Coordinates of C-alpha atoms and ligand atoms in Angstrom, one line a residue:
X1 CA -53.0 167.3 143.4
X2 CA -53.3 166.0 147.1
X3 CA -52.4 167.5 149.8
X4 CA -49.1 165.9 150.4
X5 CA -47.6 165.9 147.0
X6 CA -47.2 169.6 147.5
X7 CA -44.2 171.0 148.9
X8 CA -44.0 171.1 152.4
X9 CA -43.2 174.9 153.4
X10 CA -39.5 176.0 154.6
X11 CA -39.8 176.2 158.2
X12 CA -37.3 179.3 160.3
X13 CA -36.9 180.7 163.6
X14 CA -36.1 183.6 165.1
X15 CA -33.3 183.2 167.9
X16 CA -35.7 185.5 170.0
X17 CA -38.0 182.7 170.5
X18 CA -35.5 180.4 172.4
X19 CA -33.6 180.7 176.0
X20 CA -30.2 180.9 175.8
X21 CA -27.1 182.4 173.7
X22 CA -26.9 181.7 170.0
X23 CA -24.7 178.9 171.2
X24 CA -27.5 177.4 172.4
X25 CA -30.3 178.3 170.2
X26 CA -28.8 177.3 167.0
X27 CA -27.7 173.4 167.3
X28 CA -31.4 173.9 169.3
X29 CA -33.2 175.2 165.9
X30 CA -31.3 172.7 164.3
X31 CA -31.8 169.5 166.3
X32 CA -35.7 170.2 166.1
X33 CA -36.1 170.3 162.7
X34 CA -36.1 173.6 161.5
X35 CA -34.5 174.8 158.4
X36 CA -33.6 178.4 158.8
X37 CA -32.9 180.9 161.4
X38 CA -33.9 185.0 161.8
X39 CA -30.6 186.2 163.2
X40 CA -32.4 188.9 166.5
X41 CA -29.7 190.9 166.5
X42 CA -29.2 191.9 170.5
X43 CA -27.9 187.7 170.2
X44 CA -25.8 188.4 167.7
X45 CA -24.5 191.6 170.4
X46 CA -24.4 189.4 172.7
X47 CA -21.9 186.4 171.4
X48 CA -18.4 186.3 170.8
X49 CA -19.0 184.8 167.3
X50 CA -17.8 187.0 165.0
X51 CA -21.0 187.4 162.4
X52 CA -18.5 185.2 159.9
X53 CA -18.4 182.9 162.2
X54 CA -21.9 182.3 162.7
X55 CA -22.0 181.8 159.5
X56 CA -20.0 178.9 159.2
X57 CA -22.3 177.4 162.5
X58 CA -25.3 178.0 161.0
X59 CA -23.7 176.2 157.5
X60 CA -22.3 173.3 160.0
X61 CA -25.8 173.2 161.2
X62 CA -27.6 173.1 158.2
X63 CA -29.3 176.3 159.0
X64 CA -29.9 179.1 156.4
X65 CA -30.3 182.5 157.5
X66 CA -33.8 183.7 156.2
X67 CA -33.5 187.5 158.3
X68 CA -31.3 189.8 160.1
X69 CA -33.9 191.6 162.3
X70 CA -34.8 194.5 163.7
X71 CA -33.7 197.8 162.3
X72 CA -35.5 200.3 164.1
X73 CA -37.0 204.1 163.1
X74 CA -35.3 204.2 160.1
X75 CA -37.2 207.3 158.8
X76 CA -37.2 210.8 160.3
X77 CA -38.5 214.1 159.2
X78 CA -35.6 215.7 159.7
X79 CA -33.1 214.7 157.1
X80 CA -29.4 215.0 159.5
X81 CA -31.5 212.1 161.7
X82 CA -32.1 210.1 158.2
X83 CA -29.0 210.5 157.0
X84 CA -27.4 209.0 160.3
X85 CA -29.7 206.0 160.0
X86 CA -28.7 205.7 156.3
X87 CA -25.1 205.6 157.6
X88 CA -26.4 203.1 160.5
X89 CA -28.0 200.9 158.1
X90 CA -24.2 200.6 156.1
X91 CA -22.7 199.2 159.2
X92 CA -25.8 196.1 159.5
X93 CA -25.5 196.1 155.4
X94 CA -22.0 194.6 156.3
X95 CA -22.7 192.8 159.3
X96 CA -25.3 190.8 156.7
X97 CA -22.5 190.3 154.4
X98 CA -20.7 188.4 156.8
X99 CA -23.5 186.8 158.0
X100 CA -24.2 185.8 154.6
X101 CA -27.8 186.8 154.7
X102 CA -29.3 189.2 152.3
X103 CA -32.8 190.4 153.5
X104 CA -33.4 192.8 156.6
X105 CA -36.3 193.7 158.4
X106 CA -37.0 197.6 159.0
X107 CA -40.1 197.6 161.2
X108 CA -42.1 201.1 161.2
X109 CA -41.3 203.8 163.4
X110 CA -42.2 204.5 166.9
X111 CA -40.0 207.5 166.8
X112 CA -41.6 211.3 167.5
X113 CA -40.1 212.7 164.4
X114 CA -41.2 210.0 162.7
X115 CA -42.3 210.3 159.0
X116 CA -46.3 210.8 158.6
X117 CA -46.7 211.3 154.9
X118 CA -46.7 208.4 153.4
X119 CA -44.9 209.9 150.1
X120 CA -41.8 211.2 152.4
X121 CA -42.1 207.5 153.4
X122 CA -41.7 205.7 150.4
X123 CA -38.9 208.1 149.4
X124 CA -37.0 207.3 152.3
X125 CA -37.8 203.4 152.2
X126 CA -36.3 203.7 148.4
X127 CA -33.3 205.4 149.5
X128 CA -32.6 202.3 151.2
X129 CA -33.8 199.9 149.1
X130 CA -31.1 201.8 146.2
X131 CA -28.1 201.1 148.9
X132 CA -29.5 197.4 150.4
X133 CA -29.4 196.4 146.4
X134 CA -26.2 198.3 145.4
X135 CA -24.9 195.1 147.9
X136 CA -27.3 192.8 146.7
X137 CA -29.3 192.7 150.0
X138 CA -33.1 193.2 150.6
X139 CA -35.2 195.4 152.9
X140 CA -38.4 193.9 154.5
X141 CA -40.8 196.5 156.0
X142 CA -43.2 195.6 158.9
X143 CA -45.7 197.9 160.3
X144 CA -45.6 197.1 164.4
X145 CA -49.0 197.2 165.3
X146 CA -47.8 200.3 167.8
X147 CA -45.8 202.3 165.1
X148 CA -46.6 205.3 165.3
X149 CA -47.6 206.4 161.6
X150 CA -47.2 202.9 160.4
X151 CA -49.5 200.3 162.3
X152 CA -51.2 198.7 160.1
X153 CA -50.3 196.3 157.0
X154 CA -52.0 198.0 154.4
X155 CA -50.1 201.1 155.2
X156 CA -46.8 199.7 155.2
X157 CA -47.8 197.9 151.7
X158 CA -48.6 201.6 150.7
X159 CA -45.3 203.0 151.7
X160 CA -43.6 200.1 149.7
X161 CA -46.2 200.2 146.8
X162 CA -45.5 203.5 146.7
X163 CA -41.4 203.2 146.8
X164 CA -41.4 201.1 144.1
X165 CA -38.1 199.4 144.4
X166 CA -36.9 195.4 143.5
X167 CA -34.9 195.8 147.1
X168 CA -37.9 196.3 148.9
X169 CA -40.6 194.2 150.0
X170 CA -43.0 193.7 153.5
X171 CA -42.7 192.1 156.2
X172 CA -46.0 190.3 157.4
X173 CA -46.3 189.3 160.8
X174 CA -49.1 187.6 162.0
X175 CA -48.9 189.3 165.7
X176 CA -49.0 192.6 164.0
X177 CA -52.2 192.1 161.8
X178 CA -54.3 189.7 164.0
X179 CA -53.4 191.9 167.4
X180 CA -55.3 195.1 166.0
X181 CA -58.3 192.6 164.8
X182 CA -57.6 193.6 160.4
X183 CA -58.6 191.0 158.0
X184 CA -55.9 189.2 156.4
X185 CA -57.9 188.4 153.3
X186 CA -57.0 191.2 151.6
X187 CA -53.2 189.7 151.3
X188 CA -54.2 187.6 149.1
X189 CA -54.1 191.0 146.0
X190 CA -50.6 192.1 147.0
X191 CA -48.4 190.3 144.5
X192 CA -46.8 187.7 145.6
X193 CA -42.7 188.8 145.1
X194 CA -43.5 191.8 147.5
X195 CA -43.9 189.1 150.8
X196 CA -40.7 188.6 152.1
X197 CA -40.9 187.5 154.8
X198 CA -43.3 186.0 156.5
X199 CA -43.2 185.8 160.8
X200 CA -46.0 183.7 162.6
X201 CA -46.7 183.8 166.2
X202 CA -50.5 183.1 168.0
X203 CA -51.5 185.0 171.2
X204 CA -54.2 184.6 173.4
X205 CA -57.2 187.1 173.4
X206 CA -56.5 189.8 176.2
X207 CA -57.3 193.5 176.7
X208 CA -54.2 194.7 177.3
X209 CA -51.8 197.8 175.6
X210 CA -50.8 196.0 172.5
X211 CA -47.2 196.3 172.9
X212 CA -47.3 194.3 176.1
X213 CA -49.0 191.7 175.2
X214 CA -46.7 191.5 171.7
X215 CA -43.3 191.2 174.4
X216 CA -44.7 189.3 176.8
X217 CA -47.6 186.7 175.6
X218 CA -46.9 185.8 172.0
X219 CA -47.9 181.5 171.6
X220 CA -46.2 178.7 168.7
X221 CA -49.2 178.9 166.6
X222 CA -51.9 177.1 167.7
X223 CA -50.9 177.4 171.3
X224 CA -53.5 180.9 171.5
X225 CA -56.5 182.2 170.1
X226 CA -55.5 183.5 166.3
X227 CA -56.9 182.0 163.2
X228 CA -53.9 181.6 161.8
X229 CA -54.5 179.2 159.1
X230 CA -57.1 181.5 157.8
X231 CA -54.0 184.2 158.2
X232 CA -51.3 181.9 156.6
X233 CA -53.9 181.3 153.9
X234 CA -53.9 184.6 152.2
X235 CA -50.8 184.5 152.4
X236 CA -49.9 181.5 150.6
X237 CA -52.8 182.5 148.4
X238 CA -50.5 185.8 147.2
X239 CA -47.7 183.4 145.9
X240 CA -45.6 183.9 149.2
X241 CA -42.6 181.3 148.8
X242 CA -40.4 182.1 151.9
X243 CA -40.1 180.0 154.8
X244 CA -42.9 180.2 157.8
X245 CA -40.7 182.1 160.2
X246 CA -41.9 181.9 163.4
X247 CA -41.0 185.2 166.0
X248 CA -42.5 184.5 169.6
X249 CA -41.8 186.7 172.3
X250 CA -42.5 185.0 175.8
X251 CA -41.9 185.1 179.2
X252 CA -42.1 181.1 180.0
X253 CA -39.7 180.2 176.8
X254 CA -37.4 183.0 177.2
X255 CA -36.1 180.7 180.5
X256 CA -36.9 177.1 179.1
X257 CA -34.9 174.5 177.8
X258 CA -34.2 176.0 174.1
X259 CA -33.9 172.2 172.8
X260 CA -37.2 171.4 174.4
X261 CA -38.5 174.3 173.4
X262 CA -37.6 174.3 169.8
X263 CA -39.4 171.0 169.1
X264 CA -42.2 172.7 170.4
X265 CA -41.9 175.0 168.2
X266 CA -41.6 172.9 165.0
X267 CA -44.4 171.0 166.6
X268 CA -46.6 174.1 165.9
X269 CA -45.7 174.6 162.2
X270 CA -46.2 171.7 160.9
X271 CA -49.5 171.5 163.3
X272 CA -50.0 174.9 161.2
X273 CA -49.6 173.8 157.5
X274 CA -51.4 170.2 157.9
X275 CA -54.1 173.0 159.0
X276 CA -54.0 174.7 156.5
X277 CA -54.0 172.2 153.7
X278 CA -56.9 171.0 155.4
X279 CA -59.1 174.1 154.5
X280 CA -59.0 172.6 151.0
X281 CA -59.0 175.7 149.0
X282 CA -56.6 174.1 146.2
X283 CA -55.7 177.8 145.1
X284 CA -53.2 177.8 148.9
X285 CA -49.8 175.9 147.8
X286 CA -48.6 174.6 150.8
X287 CA -47.4 170.7 151.4
X288 CA -49.3 169.2 154.7
X289 CA -45.7 168.1 156.0
X290 CA -47.3 166.0 158.7
X291 CA -49.3 163.8 155.4
X292 CA -50.6 161.5 158.0
X293 CA -54.0 162.4 159.4
X294 CA -55.6 161.6 162.6
X295 CA -57.4 158.1 163.0
X296 CA -60.7 158.6 164.6
X297 CA -60.5 158.0 168.1
X298 CA -63.4 155.5 169.6
X299 CA -62.5 156.3 173.3
X300 CA -60.2 155.9 176.3
X301 CA -59.1 151.9 176.3
X302 CA -57.3 152.3 179.8
X303 CA -55.4 154.5 182.4
X304 CA -52.2 153.1 183.7
X305 CA -52.3 154.1 187.4
X306 CA -48.8 153.9 189.4
X307 CA -49.9 152.6 192.7
X308 CA -48.7 150.4 195.8
X309 CA -51.0 148.1 197.6
X310 CA -53.6 151.5 199.0
X311 CA -55.3 151.8 195.2
X312 CA -56.5 148.4 194.9
X313 CA -59.2 148.5 198.3
X314 CA -60.5 151.9 196.5
X315 CA -61.0 150.2 193.1
X316 CA -62.5 147.7 194.5
X317 CA -65.2 149.7 196.6
X318 CA -65.9 151.9 193.7
X319 CA -67.4 148.5 191.8
X320 CA -64.0 147.5 189.8
X321 CA -63.0 143.6 189.1
X322 CA -59.2 142.5 189.1
X323 CA -59.8 140.7 186.0
X324 CA -56.3 140.4 184.5
X325 CA -52.6 139.4 185.5
X326 CA -50.2 140.6 183.5
X327 CA -47.6 137.4 182.6
X328 CA -44.8 139.0 183.2
X329 CA -45.1 142.3 185.0
X330 CA -46.4 143.8 188.0
X331 CA -49.3 145.3 186.8
X332 CA -53.1 144.2 187.4
X333 CA -56.2 145.0 185.1
X334 CA -59.3 145.9 186.3
X335 CA -62.2 146.7 184.7
X336 CA -66.0 147.9 185.0
X337 CA -68.2 148.4 182.6
X338 CA -66.2 150.2 179.9
X339 CA -63.7 151.3 181.7
X340 CA -60.2 149.6 182.6
X341 CA -57.4 150.8 184.9
X342 CA -54.1 149.0 184.7
X343 CA -52.4 149.1 188.3
X344 CA -48.4 148.7 187.8
X345 CA -46.8 148.1 191.6
X346 CA -43.6 148.7 190.0
X347 CA -43.1 151.1 192.6
X348 CA -43.3 155.3 192.5
X349 CA -46.0 156.8 194.7
X350 CA -49.9 156.6 192.9
X351 CA -49.8 158.5 189.8
X352 CA -50.7 158.7 186.3
X353 CA -48.6 156.6 184.3
X354 CA -50.1 156.2 181.0
X355 CA -53.4 156.9 178.9
X356 CA -54.2 154.8 176.1
X357 CA -56.6 155.2 173.5
X358 CA -58.4 153.7 171.2
X359 CA -57.4 154.1 168.1
X360 CA -59.4 153.5 164.7
X361 CA -55.6 152.8 163.3
X362 CA -52.8 152.9 165.4
X363 CA -49.8 152.0 162.8
X364 CA -50.5 155.1 161.7
X365 CA -51.4 157.5 164.7
X366 CA -48.0 156.5 165.6
X367 CA -46.7 157.6 162.5
X368 CA -48.6 160.7 163.3
X369 CA -47.2 161.0 166.5
X370 CA -43.6 161.0 165.4
X371 CA -44.0 162.9 162.2
X372 CA -45.0 165.4 164.9
X373 CA -41.9 164.8 166.8
X374 CA -43.4 163.4 169.5
X375 CA -40.8 161.0 171.3
X376 CA -41.5 156.9 171.1
X377 CA -42.0 155.7 174.0
X378 CA -38.9 153.2 175.5
X379 CA -40.5 149.4 175.0
X380 CA -39.7 148.9 178.5
X381 CA -41.9 150.9 180.0
X382 CA -45.5 149.8 178.4
X383 CA -47.6 148.1 180.5
X384 CA -48.4 145.4 177.7
X385 CA -46.1 142.7 176.0
X386 CA -48.1 143.6 172.7
X387 CA -46.6 145.7 170.5
X388 CA -48.6 149.4 171.2
X389 CA -47.4 152.1 169.7
X390 CA -46.6 155.0 172.2
X391 CA -45.4 158.2 172.5
X392 CA -44.5 160.2 175.9
X393 CA -46.0 163.2 176.1
X394 CA -44.3 166.6 177.8
X395 CA -45.8 166.0 181.1
X396 CA -44.4 162.2 181.3
X397 CA -47.5 160.6 180.7
X398 CA -46.8 157.1 178.7
X399 CA -49.4 157.8 175.4
X400 CA -50.6 154.5 173.9
X401 CA -52.5 153.5 170.7
X402 CA -54.8 150.3 170.6
X403 CA -57.5 148.8 169.2
X404 CA -58.8 146.6 171.8
X405 CA -61.0 143.8 170.3
X406 CA -58.3 143.5 167.6
X407 CA -56.0 140.1 167.2
X408 CA -53.1 141.1 168.6
X409 CA -55.0 143.3 171.2
X410 CA -53.2 144.6 174.4
X411 CA -55.7 142.3 176.3
X412 CA -54.0 139.2 175.6
X413 CA -50.8 140.1 178.1
X414 CA -52.8 139.5 181.0
X415 CA -54.1 136.0 182.4
X416 CA -57.7 135.9 183.4
X417 CA -58.5 135.4 186.8
X418 CA -61.9 135.1 186.8
X419 CA -62.5 137.7 189.4
X420 CA -66.0 139.9 188.5
X421 CA -67.9 141.9 190.6
X422 CA -71.5 143.8 190.8
X423 CA -70.3 147.1 190.0
X424 CA -72.1 150.6 190.9
X425 CA -72.8 151.0 187.4
X426 CA -69.6 153.4 186.1
X427 CA -70.3 152.7 182.0
X428 CA -66.4 153.9 181.4
X429 CA -64.0 156.8 181.6
X430 CA -65.2 160.0 181.0
X431 CA -62.1 162.0 181.1
X432 CA -58.7 162.0 182.6
X433 CA -57.2 165.4 184.5
X434 CA -54.0 165.9 184.3
X435 CA -52.3 169.2 186.2
X436 CA -49.3 170.3 183.7
X437 CA -46.1 171.3 185.2
X438 CA -46.2 175.3 184.9
X439 CA -43.5 175.5 182.0
X440 CA -44.8 173.4 179.9
X441 CA -48.4 174.0 179.4
X442 CA -48.8 175.0 176.0
X443 CA -47.1 172.9 174.7
X444 CA -48.9 170.3 176.4
X445 CA -52.0 171.5 175.2
X446 CA -51.0 171.6 171.4
X447 CA -49.0 168.1 172.0
X448 CA -52.1 166.3 173.4
X449 CA -54.3 168.5 170.3
X450 CA -51.8 167.9 167.6
X451 CA -50.6 164.3 168.2
X452 CA -54.4 163.1 169.3
X453 CA -56.0 164.9 166.1
X454 CA -58.4 166.3 169.3
X455 CA -59.8 170.1 169.0
X456 CA -59.8 172.2 171.6
X457 CA -62.8 172.4 174.3
X458 CA -63.5 174.5 176.5
X459 CA -60.7 176.8 178.8
X460 CA -61.1 178.7 181.9
X461 CA -59.5 180.5 185.0
X462 CA -60.1 180.1 188.0
X463 CA -59.2 181.2 191.3
X464 CA -58.3 177.9 193.8
X465 CA -57.6 178.0 197.6
X466 CA -53.7 178.3 196.9
X467 CA -53.5 180.1 193.3
X468 CA -54.9 180.8 190.2
X469 CA -55.5 177.8 188.0
X470 CA -56.2 177.7 184.1
X471 CA -57.9 175.1 182.6
X472 CA -57.9 173.9 178.9
X473 CA -59.8 170.9 177.6
X474 CA -59.4 168.8 174.4
X475 CA -61.6 166.4 173.5
X476 CA -62.7 164.5 170.2
X477 CA -65.5 165.5 168.2
X478 CA -67.7 163.2 168.8
X479 CA -66.4 163.5 172.9
X480 CA -64.9 160.0 173.2
X481 CA -62.0 161.3 174.5
X482 CA -61.3 164.0 176.6
X483 CA -58.4 165.3 178.9
X484 CA -58.5 168.7 181.3
X485 CA -55.1 170.0 181.5
X486 CA -54.5 172.4 184.5
X487 CA -51.9 174.7 185.1
X488 CA -50.9 177.2 187.9
X489 CA -51.4 180.8 186.6
X490 CA -48.1 181.7 188.3
X491 CA -45.1 179.6 189.2
X492 CA -45.5 178.1 192.6
X493 CA -45.0 179.8 195.4
X494 CA -43.4 178.7 198.5
X495 CA -46.0 178.2 200.3
X496 CA -47.7 175.6 198.7
X497 CA -49.9 173.8 200.7
X498 CA -52.5 172.5 197.9
X499 CA -52.2 169.4 195.7
X500 CA -48.4 169.7 193.8
X501 CA -49.5 168.6 190.0
X502 CA -52.8 166.4 190.8
X503 CA -54.1 164.3 188.8
X504 CA -57.6 162.4 188.4
X505 CA -59.4 159.5 186.6
X506 CA -63.3 161.0 186.0
X507 CA -65.6 157.7 185.8
X508 CA -69.1 157.7 183.4
X509 CA -71.9 156.9 185.5
X510 CA -75.5 157.5 184.8
X511 CA -77.1 157.7 188.7
X512 CA -74.2 159.8 190.2
X513 CA -76.1 159.4 193.8
X514 CA -77.0 155.6 193.1
X515 CA -73.1 155.2 192.8
X516 CA -71.7 157.0 195.0
X517 CA -74.1 155.3 197.5
X518 CA -73.1 151.8 196.8
X519 CA -69.3 153.3 196.3
X520 CA -69.9 154.8 200.3
X521 CA -71.5 151.2 201.7
X522 CA -68.2 149.7 200.2
X523 CA -65.8 151.8 202.0
X524 CA -64.7 154.2 199.3
X525 CA -63.5 157.1 200.8
X526 CA -65.4 159.7 199.5
X527 CA -64.5 163.6 199.6
X528 CA -66.7 165.3 202.1
X529 CA -68.0 169.1 201.0
X530 CA -68.7 171.3 203.5
X531 CA -72.6 172.6 204.3
X532 CA -72.2 176.3 203.3
X533 CA -71.7 175.2 199.8
X534 CA -75.3 173.3 199.7
X535 CA -76.5 176.2 201.3
X536 CA -74.8 178.4 198.3
X537 CA -76.8 175.5 196.2
X538 CA -79.6 175.4 197.3
X539 CA -80.2 179.5 197.8
X540 CA -78.6 179.6 193.6
X541 CA -81.1 176.5 192.3
X542 CA -83.8 175.9 194.6
X543 CA -83.1 172.1 194.0
X544 CA -85.5 169.8 196.0
X545 CA -85.0 169.5 199.6
X546 CA -84.4 165.4 198.8
X547 CA -82.1 166.1 196.2
X548 CA -80.3 168.5 198.5
X549 CA -80.1 166.3 201.4
X550 CA -78.7 163.4 199.2
X551 CA -75.7 165.9 198.2
X552 CA -75.2 166.6 201.5
X553 CA -74.5 163.0 202.6
X554 CA -72.1 161.9 199.0
X555 CA -70.7 164.9 198.7
X556 CA -72.2 165.3 195.7
X557 CA -70.4 168.6 193.6
X558 CA -73.1 170.3 191.1
X559 CA -72.3 172.5 188.0
X560 CA -75.2 174.1 186.4
X561 CA -75.2 175.8 182.9
X562 CA -77.6 176.3 180.3
X563 CA -76.4 173.1 178.4
X564 CA -77.0 171.0 181.2
X565 CA -75.8 169.6 184.3
X566 CA -72.5 168.3 185.9
X567 CA -72.9 165.8 189.0
X568 CA -69.5 164.4 190.4
X569 CA -68.2 162.8 193.3
X570 CA -64.3 162.8 194.3
X571 CA -62.4 160.1 196.4
X572 CA -59.9 161.3 198.9
X573 CA -56.2 162.0 197.3
X574 CA -54.9 158.4 197.1
X575 CA -51.0 158.6 197.7
X576 CA -49.8 162.2 196.9
X577 CA -51.7 163.5 194.1
X578 CA -54.6 161.1 192.4
X579 CA -57.9 161.0 193.1
X580 CA -60.8 158.8 191.5
X581 CA -64.1 160.7 190.6
X582 CA -67.9 160.1 189.3
X583 CA -69.2 161.7 186.8
X584 CA -72.9 162.2 185.9
X585 CA -73.1 164.7 182.7
X586 CA -76.7 166.0 182.3
X587 CA -78.3 167.5 179.2
X588 CA -75.4 168.5 176.9
X589 CA -72.9 169.4 179.7
X590 CA -69.2 169.7 177.9
X591 CA -67.6 170.6 180.3
X592 CA -65.9 169.6 183.4
X593 CA -66.9 171.1 187.1
X594 CA -64.0 173.5 187.2
X595 CA -67.0 176.6 188.7
X596 CA -66.7 173.6 191.8
X597 CA -62.5 172.7 191.9
X598 CA -61.8 175.7 194.1
X599 CA -64.7 173.8 196.7
X600 CA -63.3 170.2 195.8
X601 CA -59.4 171.4 196.2
X602 CA -60.3 173.2 199.9
X603 CA -62.0 169.5 200.5
X604 CA -59.3 168.1 199.6
X605 CA -56.6 169.3 201.3
X606 CA -58.9 169.3 205.0
X607 CA -59.1 165.7 204.7
X608 CA -55.3 165.7 204.1
X609 CA -54.8 167.8 207.5
X610 CA -57.3 165.9 209.0
X611 CA -55.1 162.4 208.7
X612 CA -52.2 163.9 209.3
X613 CA -53.3 165.0 212.5
X614 CA -54.5 161.6 213.3
X615 CA -50.9 160.1 211.8
X616 CA -49.4 162.5 214.3
Ligands
MG1 MG1 -41.8 190.7 163.8

């Protein structure tokens, strides 16, 4: 059976994942394409809508209510407290009937009076299930990673198994299971009929208290470090037939636009299902909802910079020739080696306006992007007349899929100028660096990775002069397309003198010293790096005197790892936020020069202050 022939999984999202009130969350979930929701009790309690109205609202939106949650601290060694829990449960059952949902999540107790004895726990769960069954309802029992006695899925399964009641099953939550390092493989041995609900969340690797980790740092699948396809596969193999439901508590998402966060969330589930289907286990009955594998990428086709007249002289000094003028738009094509830069003079500050990748099959790439909810680019924004498939990334960068050299390619939109240049040895675009808005970093990383079919590459975190910066690169397996994404670790404060959301284009060269010398001779504004950097480099690496002198002279930054060396020379910031870099990779260096980024950032700021002083 082909991957797509299997039924695509149903999707759901817990209302706690999204910002706002139920009135905001429900339409956001529906618009993003979710089939259902989990109603988080505090959202209902805070809502003016009675449960029956929530039911109607969801029905109008085409949303099922797959779960009501959470019911805490059910069991107790104190019979009176347990009796009180059962009374409380009957009230909640009434709410569920009005909501029209049949399953409630009961999480393992954290209370001091929680039941340790598994037989007594099973007895109490059985008593609750009996009451639920009498009303046609079900109990999904979840092991919290910090539960007092039940904190792993095998313990929760042991209690459910012993309770042996048809109205009692399990809630599996990927965070609780993977955060404790449990092996999910044995989930495949649990009868599928006992898996009532599956909650999915990713998270970064963090060494911290698991409750804090869960409450603040959960992420949508594919945004963190958990191997969720390896988690989902045994769950599906067990025969789980319910929705893939997201339960993500995250400080940033909690204050993000719910409509946008819901799209990000839904995309994460589509990509997870695709990745799980791609594991190729014939026994895992998951459909691939994307069903359009990412076509091979063959490199960067071009980068489009919006710019005023100040950029052209810098490109010329870097050895680029202006080879074409657009037939109808104020756009110039500049080329050198395999590097193409479009300069769009439509106005606006210097910025990366568009990325274009060489795709083996642009229409297929565009179909894939659409299936992953990437917004199509309004046609008039494109730089080309050719009908290039294009979408808009979360950071507002336009992304084009091209096949340069095909019959109707984008280059035909440009009238050749006949201009040529000797060049300085630029061979192509190594990568593009894009700082992301604080609120959209995880969304952007997932977007670029899934829509373009890239894989996670290097990740890093460094102390920049004006705040901590997190970086994450995504690239294709052949390293022909690379993107380096960065973000401030904290929302920028009032004192933010650094370049706001910097962007750069890294140009590949084979000999950075020769290229930088030629560029400087032609008047390129290369960034000066302080002597202290070279004194430190000398102490660390004992480079030859000649090499060090050349570095010092040209402002070369040298990052060395066991795999190789990353050499770069940067220009000053052109306009407010963009610079260009000449990059030479030696050996198998697969990084982005992040260890040198603080030095580069301080140098950029110093240069800008000097220029402002001159102007004043
Ligand atoms: Mg949960």
